[in-house]
Structure formats: structure tokens, C-alpha cells
């Protein structure tokens, strides 16, 4: 992951803590780049994510997922009973 510190300097330990924070917050996504902007007493974090490749998307309750394992048992059963439409 590329890290840019903008507007000041930051120790390696601080940078590592921000990397740990965003990695936990966005655990399902791969972060390509992290911009850390220092503005006085405030820190702004901006994550740039890698593109997600998936072969099939499932729509469930207005959520798109690329893996049926992310859905609970009831939603998986609902999808298995649905009629498939050809694209």
C-alpha cells in the first residue's frame, strides 16, 4: 500500500496505526493508496481502493455482493429458489 503524508510529517509508528485503522474499517476491500492529510490538530484519511474483480453479482435487499457466502442462510435459500433470467 502506498502512503502519502500531506501537510506535515508523521512518525512511522503513527502511519502504521492509521494503516491498521483503515485496514480494519475496510476489511473487505483492498486498499491501493492511503492519503493522510495533516491540518493543524486534524487528520483527514482518504483511501483509494483496488478494483474488485468478480464474475457474478447478486442483488439482495439493495446490496450487491460478489459471493453468496456473505449472505445469511435465509438469503442463500431465497436465491436458490429464484427463477434465473438469462442475460
Backbone as JSON, one array per atom type, in Angstrom:
{
  "sequence": "XXXXXXXXXXXXXXXXXXXXXXXXXXXXXXXXXXXXXXXXXXXXXXXXXXXXXXXXXXXXXXXXXXXXXXXXXXXXXXXXXXXXXXX",
  "N": [[0.85, -1.17, 0.0], [0.58, 2.17, -0.89], [1.53, 5.09, 0.82], [0.78, 8.43, 1.4], [1.83, 11.29, 3.05], [0.55, 14.36, 3.73], [1.02, 17.82, 4.16], [2.58, 17.95, 6.44], [4.73, 16.22, 8.81], [5.07, 12.8, 9.91], [5.47, 10.18, 12.23], [6.77, 6.84, 11.71], [5.49, 4.98, 13.33], [3.03, 6.26, 13.87], [1.94, 6.36, 11.28], [1.73, 3.61, 10.79], [-0.28, 2.98, 12.63], [-2.49, 4.33, 11.53], [-2.71, 2.94, 9.12], [-3.38, 0.41, 10.14], [-5.85, 1.08, 11.27], [-7.5, 1.88, 9.01], [-7.36, -0.47, 7.54], [-8.75, -2.24, 9.17], [-11.24, -0.99, 9.24], [-12.09, -1.09, 6.59], [-12.19, -3.88, 5.94], [-13.04, -5.73, 4.02], [-12.1, -4.87, 1.61], [-9.45, -4.09, -0.72], [-6.87, -1.92, -0.15], [-5.31, 0.41, -2.12], [-3.95, 2.82, -1.97], [-3.2, 5.23, 0.54], [-3.98, 8.39, 1.62], [-2.84, 10.68, 3.89], [-3.75, 13.53, 5.33], [-2.56, 16.28, 7.03], [-3.89, 18.74, 9.03], [-3.37, 21.09, 10.98], [-4.56, 20.33, 14.1], [-6.06, 18.3, 13.12], [-6.67, 15.29, 11.28], [-7.03, 13.99, 8.07], [-8.17, 11.22, 6.37], [-7.86, 9.53, 3.36], [-8.82, 6.96, 1.37], [-7.8, 4.98, -1.37], [-9.05, 2.54, -3.37], [-8.36, -0.77, -4.63], [-9.52, -2.06, -7.74], [-12.3, -4.24, -7.75], [-12.56, -7.45, -8.88], [-15.08, -9.48, -10.06], [-17.1, -12.3, -10.89], [-19.8, -12.62, -10.88], [-22.66, -10.91, -9.81], [-24.85, -10.57, -7.09], [-28.02, -9.49, -6.21], [-29.39, -8.39, -3.3], [-31.73, -7.31, -1.12], [-31.2, -4.63, -1.78], [-28.41, -4.63, -1.73], [-25.31, -5.27, -3.26], [-23.48, -8.12, -3.76], [-20.54, -10.12, -4.22], [-20.19, -12.69, -3.61], [-21.87, -15.47, -2.54], [-21.52, -16.52, -0.02], [-21.36, -14.43, 1.72], [-23.89, -13.8, 2.4], [-26.67, -14.39, 4.64], [-28.14, -17.53, 5.83], [-30.91, -17.59, 5.2], [-31.17, -15.77, 3.07], [-29.52, -17.01, 1.2], [-30.99, -19.34, 0.73], [-33.26, -18.18, -0.37], [-32.23, -17.17, -2.8], [-31.52, -19.57, -4.04], [-33.97, -20.63, -4.66], [-35.05, -18.9, -6.49], [-36.13, -17.96, -9.79], [-34.03, -18.09, -12.55], [-32.9, -15.58, -14.77], [-31.9, -15.2, -18.07], [-29.14, -13.4, -19.32]],
  "CA": [[0.0, 0.0, 0.0], [1.32, 3.42, -0.95], [1.04, 6.05, 1.81], [1.22, 9.81, 1.21], [1.57, 12.2, 4.16], [0.45, 15.69, 3.13], [0.83, 18.93, 5.09], [3.39, 17.81, 7.65], [5.49, 14.98, 8.97], [4.45, 11.85, 10.82], [6.38, 9.06, 12.52], [6.41, 5.55, 11.15], [4.54, 4.35, 14.24], [1.72, 6.87, 13.63], [1.49, 5.89, 9.97], [1.32, 2.21, 10.96], [-1.56, 2.97, 13.34], [-3.54, 4.71, 10.57], [-2.87, 1.8, 8.21], [-4.13, -0.6, 10.89], [-7.22, 1.57, 11.42], [-8.27, 1.79, 7.76], [-7.43, -1.88, 7.15], [-9.84, -2.82, 9.94], [-12.5, -0.36, 8.86], [-12.45, -1.55, 5.24], [-11.58, -5.21, 5.91], [-13.42, -6.49, 2.84], [-11.59, -4.24, 0.39], [-8.01, -3.94, -0.79], [-6.5, -0.51, -0.26], [-4.17, 0.62, -3.01], [-3.21, 4.01, -1.55], [-3.76, 5.97, 1.66], [-3.52, 9.77, 1.74], [-3.02, 11.22, 5.23], [-3.58, 14.98, 5.26], [-2.46, 16.9, 8.34], [-4.4, 20.11, 9.02], [-3.34, 21.52, 12.38], [-4.85, 19.23, 15.02], [-6.95, 17.36, 12.46], [-6.12, 14.36, 10.28], [-8.01, 13.52, 7.1], [-7.73, 9.99, 5.72], [-8.53, 9.22, 2.1], [-8.4, 5.65, 0.85], [-8.0, 4.65, -2.78], [-9.19, 1.09, -3.36], [-8.11, -1.54, -5.85], [-10.75, -2.52, -8.39], [-12.72, -5.59, -7.36], [-13.0, -8.29, -9.98], [-15.97, -10.57, -9.68], [-17.71, -12.92, -12.05], [-21.25, -12.58, -10.81], [-23.17, -10.07, -8.72], [-26.16, -10.97, -6.58], [-28.7, -8.37, -5.59], [-30.16, -8.83, -2.14], [-32.16, -6.22, -0.24], [-30.48, -3.43, -2.23], [-26.97, -4.76, -1.58], [-24.67, -6.11, -4.27], [-22.38, -8.91, -3.22], [-19.93, -10.93, -5.26], [-20.01, -14.03, -3.07], [-23.07, -15.88, -1.81], [-21.15, -16.84, 1.36], [-21.53, -13.23, 2.54], [-25.3, -13.69, 2.76], [-27.09, -15.34, 5.67], [-28.76, -18.76, 5.32], [-32.23, -17.31, 4.63], [-30.97, -15.14, 1.76], [-28.98, -18.04, 0.3], [-32.12, -20.19, 0.35], [-34.11, -17.38, -1.27], [-31.61, -17.14, -4.12], [-31.54, -20.9, -4.66], [-35.34, -20.9, -5.1], [-35.47, -17.93, -7.51], [-36.03, -18.3, -11.2], [-32.92, -17.38, -13.18], [-33.16, -14.93, -16.05], [-30.7, -15.16, -18.89], [-28.71, -12.05, -19.68]],
  "C": [[0.9, 1.23, 0.0], [0.69, 4.39, 0.05], [1.65, 7.41, 1.51], [0.84, 10.61, 2.45], [1.66, 13.61, 3.6], [0.26, 16.72, 4.24], [1.62, 18.82, 6.38], [4.16, 16.52, 7.66], [4.83, 14.11, 10.03], [5.43, 10.7, 11.02], [5.87, 7.78, 11.87], [5.37, 4.84, 12.01], [3.14, 4.93, 14.04], [1.12, 6.4, 12.31], [0.98, 4.45, 10.07], [-0.02, 2.11, 11.67], [-2.72, 3.36, 12.41], [-3.78, 3.61, 9.55], [-3.69, 0.7, 8.88], [-5.59, -0.2, 11.01], [-8.03, 1.39, 10.13], [-8.37, 0.35, 7.27], [-8.55, -2.59, 7.9], [-11.19, -2.28, 9.53], [-13.0, -0.87, 7.51], [-11.89, -2.96, 5.02], [-11.92, -6.01, 4.66], [-12.86, -5.95, 1.53], [-10.07, -4.13, 0.45], [-7.67, -2.47, -1.03], [-5.23, -0.4, -1.09], [-3.3, 1.77, -2.5], [-3.95, 4.67, -0.39], [-3.14, 7.35, 1.68], [-3.86, 10.25, 3.15], [-2.72, 12.71, 5.16], [-3.62, 15.55, 6.67], [-2.9, 18.35, 8.2], [-4.49, 20.58, 10.47], [-3.5, 20.32, 13.3], [-5.69, 18.14, 14.39], [-6.2, 16.52, 11.43], [-7.26, 13.93, 9.38], [-7.42, 12.3, 6.4], [-8.54, 9.78, 4.45], [-7.95, 7.93, 1.54], [-8.72, 5.54, -0.64], [-7.99, 3.13, -2.85], [-8.82, 0.48, -4.7], [-9.46, -1.94, -6.43], [-11.03, -3.96, -7.96], [-13.21, -6.33, -8.6], [-13.95, -9.34, -9.44], [-16.7, -11.05, -10.92], [-19.22, -12.79, -12.05], [-21.66, -11.72, -9.63], [-24.56, -10.57, -8.35], [-26.78, -9.76, -5.9], [-29.59, -8.91, -4.48], [-30.47, -7.64, -1.26], [-31.36, -4.95, -0.51], [-28.98, -3.46, -1.97], [-26.46, -5.63, -2.72], [-23.51, -6.83, -3.61], [-21.81, -9.77, -4.34], [-19.72, -12.37, -4.8], [-21.21, -14.37, -2.21], [-22.76, -16.18, -0.34], [-21.32, -15.63, 2.28], [-22.97, -13.03, 2.99], [-25.65, -14.71, 3.84], [-27.84, -16.51, 5.03], [-30.11, -18.5, 4.64], [-32.09, -16.7, 3.24], [-30.4, -16.15, 0.76], [-30.09, -18.96, -0.17], [-33.04, -19.46, -0.62], [-33.53, -17.35, -2.67], [-31.66, -18.5, -4.8], [-32.91, -21.25, -5.2], [-35.81, -19.95, -6.21], [-35.3, -18.47, -8.92], [-34.92, -17.45, -11.81], [-33.34, -16.79, -14.51], [-31.85, -14.85, -16.82], [-30.42, -13.72, -19.3], [-28.23, -12.02, -21.1]]
}
